[in-house]
Short mmCIF file of C-alpha atoms in Angstrom, two decimals:
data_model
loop_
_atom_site.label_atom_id
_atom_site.label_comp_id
_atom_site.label_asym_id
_atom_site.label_seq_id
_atom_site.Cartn_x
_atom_site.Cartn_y
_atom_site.Cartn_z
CA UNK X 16 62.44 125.77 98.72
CA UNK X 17 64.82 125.50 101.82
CA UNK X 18 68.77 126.12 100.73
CA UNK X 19 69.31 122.50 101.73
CA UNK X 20 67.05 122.09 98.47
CA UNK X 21 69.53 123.94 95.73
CA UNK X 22 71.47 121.09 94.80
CA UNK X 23 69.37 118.99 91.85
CA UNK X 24 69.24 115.34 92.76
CA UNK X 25 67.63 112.55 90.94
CA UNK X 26 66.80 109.41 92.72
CA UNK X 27 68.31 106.24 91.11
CA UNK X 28 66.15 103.47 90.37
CA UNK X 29 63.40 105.07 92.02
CA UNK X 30 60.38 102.55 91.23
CA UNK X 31 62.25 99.81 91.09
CA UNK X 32 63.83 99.87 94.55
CA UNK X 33 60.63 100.82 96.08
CA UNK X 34 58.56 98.52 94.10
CA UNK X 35 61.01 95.74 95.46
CA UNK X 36 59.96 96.18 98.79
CA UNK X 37 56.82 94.68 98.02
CA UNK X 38 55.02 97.63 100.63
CA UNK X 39 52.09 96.99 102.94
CA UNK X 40 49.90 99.86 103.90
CA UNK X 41 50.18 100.03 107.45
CA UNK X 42 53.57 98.49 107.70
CA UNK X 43 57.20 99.90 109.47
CA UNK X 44 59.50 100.77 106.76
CA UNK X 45 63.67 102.68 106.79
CA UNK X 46 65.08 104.03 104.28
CA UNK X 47 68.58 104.22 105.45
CA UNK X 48 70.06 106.88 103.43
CA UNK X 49 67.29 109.35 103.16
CA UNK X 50 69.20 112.13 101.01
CA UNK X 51 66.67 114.29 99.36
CA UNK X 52 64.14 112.28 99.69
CA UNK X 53 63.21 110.65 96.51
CA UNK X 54 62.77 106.97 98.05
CA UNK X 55 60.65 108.42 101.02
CA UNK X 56 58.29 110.37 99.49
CA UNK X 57 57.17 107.58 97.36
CA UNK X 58 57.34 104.90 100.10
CA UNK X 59 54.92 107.64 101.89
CA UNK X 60 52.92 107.71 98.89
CA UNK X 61 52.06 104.17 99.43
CA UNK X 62 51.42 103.31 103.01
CA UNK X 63 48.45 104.13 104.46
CA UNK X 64 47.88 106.68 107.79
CA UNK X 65 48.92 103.50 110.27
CA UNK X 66 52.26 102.85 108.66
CA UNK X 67 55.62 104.03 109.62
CA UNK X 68 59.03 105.77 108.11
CA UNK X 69 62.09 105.85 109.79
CA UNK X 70 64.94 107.43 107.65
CA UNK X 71 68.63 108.00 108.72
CA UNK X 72 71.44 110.76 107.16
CA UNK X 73 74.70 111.64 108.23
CA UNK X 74 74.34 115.27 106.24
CA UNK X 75 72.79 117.65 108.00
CA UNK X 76 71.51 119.40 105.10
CA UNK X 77 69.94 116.64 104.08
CA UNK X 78 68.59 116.66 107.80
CA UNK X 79 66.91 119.46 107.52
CA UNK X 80 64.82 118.06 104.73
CA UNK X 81 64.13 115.16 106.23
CA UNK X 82 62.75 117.25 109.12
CA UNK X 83 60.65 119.70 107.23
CA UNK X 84 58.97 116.59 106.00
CA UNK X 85 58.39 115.18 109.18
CA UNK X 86 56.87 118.34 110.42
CA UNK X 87 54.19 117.87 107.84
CA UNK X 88 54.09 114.18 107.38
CA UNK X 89 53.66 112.60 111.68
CA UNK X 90 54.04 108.86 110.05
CA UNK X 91 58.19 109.92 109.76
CA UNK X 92 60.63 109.94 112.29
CA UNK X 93 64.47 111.48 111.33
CA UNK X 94 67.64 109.94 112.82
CA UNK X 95 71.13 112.30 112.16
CA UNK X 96 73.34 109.39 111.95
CA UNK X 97 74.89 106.76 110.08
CA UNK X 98 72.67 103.67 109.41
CA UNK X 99 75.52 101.15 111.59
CA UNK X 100 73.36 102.95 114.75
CA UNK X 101 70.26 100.94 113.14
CA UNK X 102 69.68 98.94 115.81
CA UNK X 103 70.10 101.11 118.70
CA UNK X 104 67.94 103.92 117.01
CA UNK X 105 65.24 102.00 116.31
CA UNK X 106 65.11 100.79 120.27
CA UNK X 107 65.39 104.28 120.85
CA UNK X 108 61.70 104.99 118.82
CA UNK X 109 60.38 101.83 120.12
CA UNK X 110 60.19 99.62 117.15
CA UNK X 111 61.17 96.21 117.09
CA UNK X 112 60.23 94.34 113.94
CA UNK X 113 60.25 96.16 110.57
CA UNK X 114 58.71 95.37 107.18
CA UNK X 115 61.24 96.66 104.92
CA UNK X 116 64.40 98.65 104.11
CA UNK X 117 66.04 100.56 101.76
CA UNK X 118 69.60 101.66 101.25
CA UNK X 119 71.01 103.72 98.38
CA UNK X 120 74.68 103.97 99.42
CA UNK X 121 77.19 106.07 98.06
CA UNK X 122 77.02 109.83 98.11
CA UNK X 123 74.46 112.53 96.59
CA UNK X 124 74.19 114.63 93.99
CA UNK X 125 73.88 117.35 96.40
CA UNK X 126 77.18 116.49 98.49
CA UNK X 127 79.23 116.32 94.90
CA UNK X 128 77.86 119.81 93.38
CA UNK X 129 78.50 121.29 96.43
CA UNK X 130 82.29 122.95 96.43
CA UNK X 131 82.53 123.89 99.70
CA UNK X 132 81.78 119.96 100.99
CA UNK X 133 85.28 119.23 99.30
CA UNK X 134 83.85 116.02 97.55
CA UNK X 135 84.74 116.96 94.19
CA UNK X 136 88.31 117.56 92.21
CA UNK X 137 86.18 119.82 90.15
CA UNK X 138 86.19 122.69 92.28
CA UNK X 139 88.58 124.67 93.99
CA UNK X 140 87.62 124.23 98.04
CA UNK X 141 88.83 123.32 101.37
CA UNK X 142 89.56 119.41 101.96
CA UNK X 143 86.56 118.13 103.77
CA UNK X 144 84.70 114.88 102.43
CA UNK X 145 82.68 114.53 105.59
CA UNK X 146 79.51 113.22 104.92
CA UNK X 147 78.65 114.97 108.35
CA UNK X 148 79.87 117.91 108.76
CA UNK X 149 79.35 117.89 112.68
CA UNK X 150 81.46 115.15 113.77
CA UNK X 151 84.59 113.32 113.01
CA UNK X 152 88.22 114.41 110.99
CA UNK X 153 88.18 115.96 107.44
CA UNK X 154 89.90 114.68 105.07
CA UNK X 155 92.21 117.22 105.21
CA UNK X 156 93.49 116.86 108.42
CA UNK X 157 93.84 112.56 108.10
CA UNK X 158 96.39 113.66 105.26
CA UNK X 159 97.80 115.52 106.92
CA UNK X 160 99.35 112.96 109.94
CA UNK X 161 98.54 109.31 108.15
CA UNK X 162 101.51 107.26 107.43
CA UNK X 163 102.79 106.30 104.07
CA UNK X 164 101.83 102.65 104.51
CA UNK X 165 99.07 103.84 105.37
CA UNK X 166 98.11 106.39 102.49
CA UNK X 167 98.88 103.54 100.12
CA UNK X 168 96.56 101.04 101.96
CA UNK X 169 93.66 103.42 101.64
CA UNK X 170 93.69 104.82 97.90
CA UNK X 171 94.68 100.80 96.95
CA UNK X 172 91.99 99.27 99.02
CA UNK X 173 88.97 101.44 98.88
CA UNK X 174 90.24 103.42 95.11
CA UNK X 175 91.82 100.31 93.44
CA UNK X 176 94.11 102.86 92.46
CA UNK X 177 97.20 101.07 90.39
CA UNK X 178 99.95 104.03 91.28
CA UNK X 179 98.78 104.08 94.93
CA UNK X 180 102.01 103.80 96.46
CA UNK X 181 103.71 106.46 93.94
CA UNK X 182 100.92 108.61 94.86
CA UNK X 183 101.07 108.13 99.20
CA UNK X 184 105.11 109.14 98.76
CA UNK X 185 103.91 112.46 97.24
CA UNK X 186 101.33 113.31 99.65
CA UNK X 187 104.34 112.64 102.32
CA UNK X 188 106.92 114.63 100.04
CA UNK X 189 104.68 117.64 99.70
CA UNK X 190 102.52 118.18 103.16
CA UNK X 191 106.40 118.75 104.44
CA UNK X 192 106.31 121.98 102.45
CA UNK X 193 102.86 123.29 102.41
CA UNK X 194 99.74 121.09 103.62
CA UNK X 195 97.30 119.67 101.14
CA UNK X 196 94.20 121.47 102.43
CA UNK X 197 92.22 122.38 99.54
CA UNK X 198 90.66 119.82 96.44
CA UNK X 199 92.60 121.40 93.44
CA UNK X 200 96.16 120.44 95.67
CA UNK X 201 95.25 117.00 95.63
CA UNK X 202 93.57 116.53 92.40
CA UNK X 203 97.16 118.62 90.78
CA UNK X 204 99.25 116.34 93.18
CA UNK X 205 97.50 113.18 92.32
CA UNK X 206 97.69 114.25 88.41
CA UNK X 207 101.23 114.15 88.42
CA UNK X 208 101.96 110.82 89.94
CA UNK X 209 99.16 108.97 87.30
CA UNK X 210 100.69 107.77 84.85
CA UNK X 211 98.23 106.71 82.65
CA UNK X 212 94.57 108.06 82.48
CA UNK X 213 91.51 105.88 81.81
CA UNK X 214 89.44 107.53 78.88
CA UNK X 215 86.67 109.77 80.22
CA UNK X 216 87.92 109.89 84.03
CA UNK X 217 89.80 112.48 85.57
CA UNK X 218 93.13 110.86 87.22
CA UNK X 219 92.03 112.25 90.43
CA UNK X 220 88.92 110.03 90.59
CA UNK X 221 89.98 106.96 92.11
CA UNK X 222 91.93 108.72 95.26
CA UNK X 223 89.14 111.22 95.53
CA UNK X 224 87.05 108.12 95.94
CA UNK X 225 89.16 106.49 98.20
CA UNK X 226 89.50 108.53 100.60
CA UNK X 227 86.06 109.63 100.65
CA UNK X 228 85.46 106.18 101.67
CA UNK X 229 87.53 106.26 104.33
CA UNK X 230 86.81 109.16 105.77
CA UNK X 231 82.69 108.12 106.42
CA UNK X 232 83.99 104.72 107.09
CA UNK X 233 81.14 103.47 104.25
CA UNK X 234 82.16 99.94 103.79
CA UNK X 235 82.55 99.43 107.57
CA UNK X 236 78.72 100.76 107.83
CA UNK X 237 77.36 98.58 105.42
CA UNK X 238 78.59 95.72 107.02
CA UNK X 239 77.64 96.32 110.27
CA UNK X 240 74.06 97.26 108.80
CA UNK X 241 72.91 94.57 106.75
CA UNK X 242 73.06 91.58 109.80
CA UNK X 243 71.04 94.17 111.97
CA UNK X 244 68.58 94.81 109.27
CA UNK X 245 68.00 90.87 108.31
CA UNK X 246 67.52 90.40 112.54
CA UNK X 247 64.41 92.86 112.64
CA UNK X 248 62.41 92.03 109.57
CA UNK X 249 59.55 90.64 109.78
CA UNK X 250 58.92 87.24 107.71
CA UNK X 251 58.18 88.41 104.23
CA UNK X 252 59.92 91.75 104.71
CA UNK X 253 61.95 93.09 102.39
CA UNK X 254 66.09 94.34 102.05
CA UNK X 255 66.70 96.22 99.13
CA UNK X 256 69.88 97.99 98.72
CA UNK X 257 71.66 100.19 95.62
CA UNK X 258 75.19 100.44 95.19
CA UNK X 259 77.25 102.45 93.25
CA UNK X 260 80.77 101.08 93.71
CA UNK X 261 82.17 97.07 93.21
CA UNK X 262 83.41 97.29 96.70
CA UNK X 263 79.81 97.92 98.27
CA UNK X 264 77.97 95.78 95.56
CA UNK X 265 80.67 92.60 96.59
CA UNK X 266 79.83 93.18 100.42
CA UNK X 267 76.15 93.18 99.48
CA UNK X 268 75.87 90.33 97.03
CA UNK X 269 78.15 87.72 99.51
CA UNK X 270 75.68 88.69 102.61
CA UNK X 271 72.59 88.10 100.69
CA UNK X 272 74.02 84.94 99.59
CA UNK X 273 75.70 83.66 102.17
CA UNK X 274 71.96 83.68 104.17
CA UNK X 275 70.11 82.29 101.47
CA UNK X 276 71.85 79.11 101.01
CA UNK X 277 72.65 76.25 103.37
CA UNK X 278 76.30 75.99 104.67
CA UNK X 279 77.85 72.96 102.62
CA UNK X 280 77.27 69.89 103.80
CA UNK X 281 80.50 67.04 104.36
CA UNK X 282 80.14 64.42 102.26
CA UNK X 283 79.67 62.08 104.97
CA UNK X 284 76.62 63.78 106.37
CA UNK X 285 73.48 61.37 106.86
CA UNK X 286 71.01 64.77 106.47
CA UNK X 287 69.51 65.71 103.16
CA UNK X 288 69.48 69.24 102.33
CA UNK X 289 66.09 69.41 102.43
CA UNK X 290 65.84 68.46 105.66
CA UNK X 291 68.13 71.27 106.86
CA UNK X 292 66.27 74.61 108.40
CA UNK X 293 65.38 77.09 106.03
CA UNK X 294 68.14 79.62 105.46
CA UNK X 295 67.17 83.31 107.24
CA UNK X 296 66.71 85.01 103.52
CA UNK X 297 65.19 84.49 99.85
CA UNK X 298 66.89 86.29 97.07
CA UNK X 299 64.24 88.12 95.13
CA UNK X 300 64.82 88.28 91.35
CA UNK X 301 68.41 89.24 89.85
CA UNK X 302 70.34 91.90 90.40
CA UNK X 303 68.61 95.38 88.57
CA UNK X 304 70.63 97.98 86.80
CA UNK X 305 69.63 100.99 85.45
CA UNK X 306 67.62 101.26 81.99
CA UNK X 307 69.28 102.80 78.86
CA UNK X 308 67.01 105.86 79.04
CA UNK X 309 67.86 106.67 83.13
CA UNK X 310 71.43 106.30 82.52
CA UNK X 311 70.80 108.65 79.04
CA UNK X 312 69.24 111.19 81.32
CA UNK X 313 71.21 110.83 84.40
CA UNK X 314 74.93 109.62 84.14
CA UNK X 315 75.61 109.47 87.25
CA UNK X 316 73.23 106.04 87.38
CA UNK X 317 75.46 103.83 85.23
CA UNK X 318 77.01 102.26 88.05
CA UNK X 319 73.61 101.19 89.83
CA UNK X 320 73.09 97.96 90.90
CA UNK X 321 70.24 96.78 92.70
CA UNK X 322 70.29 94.07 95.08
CA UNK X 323 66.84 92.39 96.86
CA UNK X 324 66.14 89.80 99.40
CA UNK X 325 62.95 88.51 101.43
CA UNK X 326 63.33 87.46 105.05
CA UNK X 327 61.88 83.65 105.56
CA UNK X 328 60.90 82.09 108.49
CA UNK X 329 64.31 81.16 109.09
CA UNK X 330 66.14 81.54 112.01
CA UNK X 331 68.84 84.31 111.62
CA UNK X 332 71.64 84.57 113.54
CA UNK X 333 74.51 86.75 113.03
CA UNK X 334 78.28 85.26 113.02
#
């Protein structure tokens, strides 16, 4: 086992996402946020010696994985970046049209347990939340020169975070006497300016979040990757995508519906809807959470929510 290996993950809604995509043997799949591999290994396990894995991961630990198994497995090819480069990496490997993909967004197991990544409030470590490590500012250093307005904009928008003003004129008030460079500063800082705690959740959680989000830019990605996706698969290819927070689920759920249904019609309109062209994507079932026993033996599942859609024969063009 490789040290990129020590953290314990457990892949969320393992069968289900992959069973979602519906996978044909010798057919071009991604899974766009490869992690430890859970999702791969079994899409692997199902396509035959002609099909084709392309995953993509910011962390370069979970990199490293990701290449070990391509060393032994030639039907995978590893990207190090975020999944918004979707497009241009898969011109890069030659591949036009795919058959499927798969995102699990949010961050890992790994990344959390982890001190030194700076991810969690539960350990004592330097300020980083970088999902990649090589590139880009910590988290540490954006609080350290962001504006008040701008503080509050953040932990409100992306941590729905009530006292999110209260808690951006701290953060001001106290990097002009020491910076806020390590977790346990912020988490203390952030403690003091909650005023009320919701039962079972550190006060800490929401800006830790927040921030987080900001930092790797997450929503921003998933936007920019879902109208790239739905322009390269194939007809009867599959999008299936897991998200852990409201913010990500909303951004999924209003994409996947706003391309499987016809724009309204005005009322004086002489077409029938039926004669209108048939809308780019199909949504496949309902949304899928998490059974009571995976939640039971994984916690950090609860959240889950499972999204699906089929691309038609419908044109698809991205506004």
């Amino acid at each position: 086992m490789s040290g990129a290996e020590t953290y314990r993950h457990v892949t969320v809604l393992l069968n289900e996402a992959v069973d979602a995509l519906n996978i044909r043997e010798d057919g071009i799949y991604v899974d766009g946020t490869f992690g430890r591999g859970g999702h791969s290994r079994l899409i692997l396990s199902k396509l035959g010696s002609e099909g084709r894995l392309v995953v993509f991961d910011k962390d370069p630990q979970a990199v490293a994985v990701a290449q070990e198994l391509a060393a032994q497995d030639k039907r995978v090819s590893v990207v190090h970046d975020g999944f918004a480069t979707f497009q241009t990496a898969l011109d890069g490997l030659g591949i036009g049209e795919i058959d499927g993909a798969l995102f699990d967004l949010g961050i890992s197991s790994p990344q959390i347990d982890e001190a030194a990544r700076g991810f969690s409030f539960r350990f004592d470590a330097p300020l980083d939340m970088r999902m990649d490590t090589t590139r880009g500012i910590s988290a540490a250093e954006w609080i350290a020169v962001a504006g008040e307005q701008e503080l509050h904009e953040v932990i409100k928008n992306y941590g729905e975070e009530r006292f999110s003003r209260r808690i951006a004129r701290a953060i001001v008030a106290q990097r002009e006497e020491s910076p806020i460079d390590t977790t346990s500063k912020l988490a203390q800082l952030v403690a003091q300016n909650v005023r009320t705690r919701e039962r079972g959740q550190d006060p800490a959680t929401r800006t830790f979040q927040a921030v987080r989000i900001f930092i790797n830019r997450e929503l921003e990605e998933v936007e920019a990757v879902l109208p790239q996706v739905a322009g390269r698969l194939k007809t009867g290819g599959r999008l299936a995508v897991i998200a852990f927070h409201s913010l990500e689920d909303r951004i999924v759920k209003q994409f996947m519906k706003k391309h499987s249904q016809h724009k309204p019609l005005p009322r004086w309109a002489a077409v029938k809807e039926a004669d209108l062209p048939q809308p780019p994507l199909k949504l496949i079932g309902k949304a899928v959470r998490p059974s009571e026993t995976e939640t039971a033996e994984n916690p950090r599942a609860r959240s889950a929510v499972l999204r699906v859609a089929e691309r038609t024969s419908g044109s698809f063009t991205e506004e």
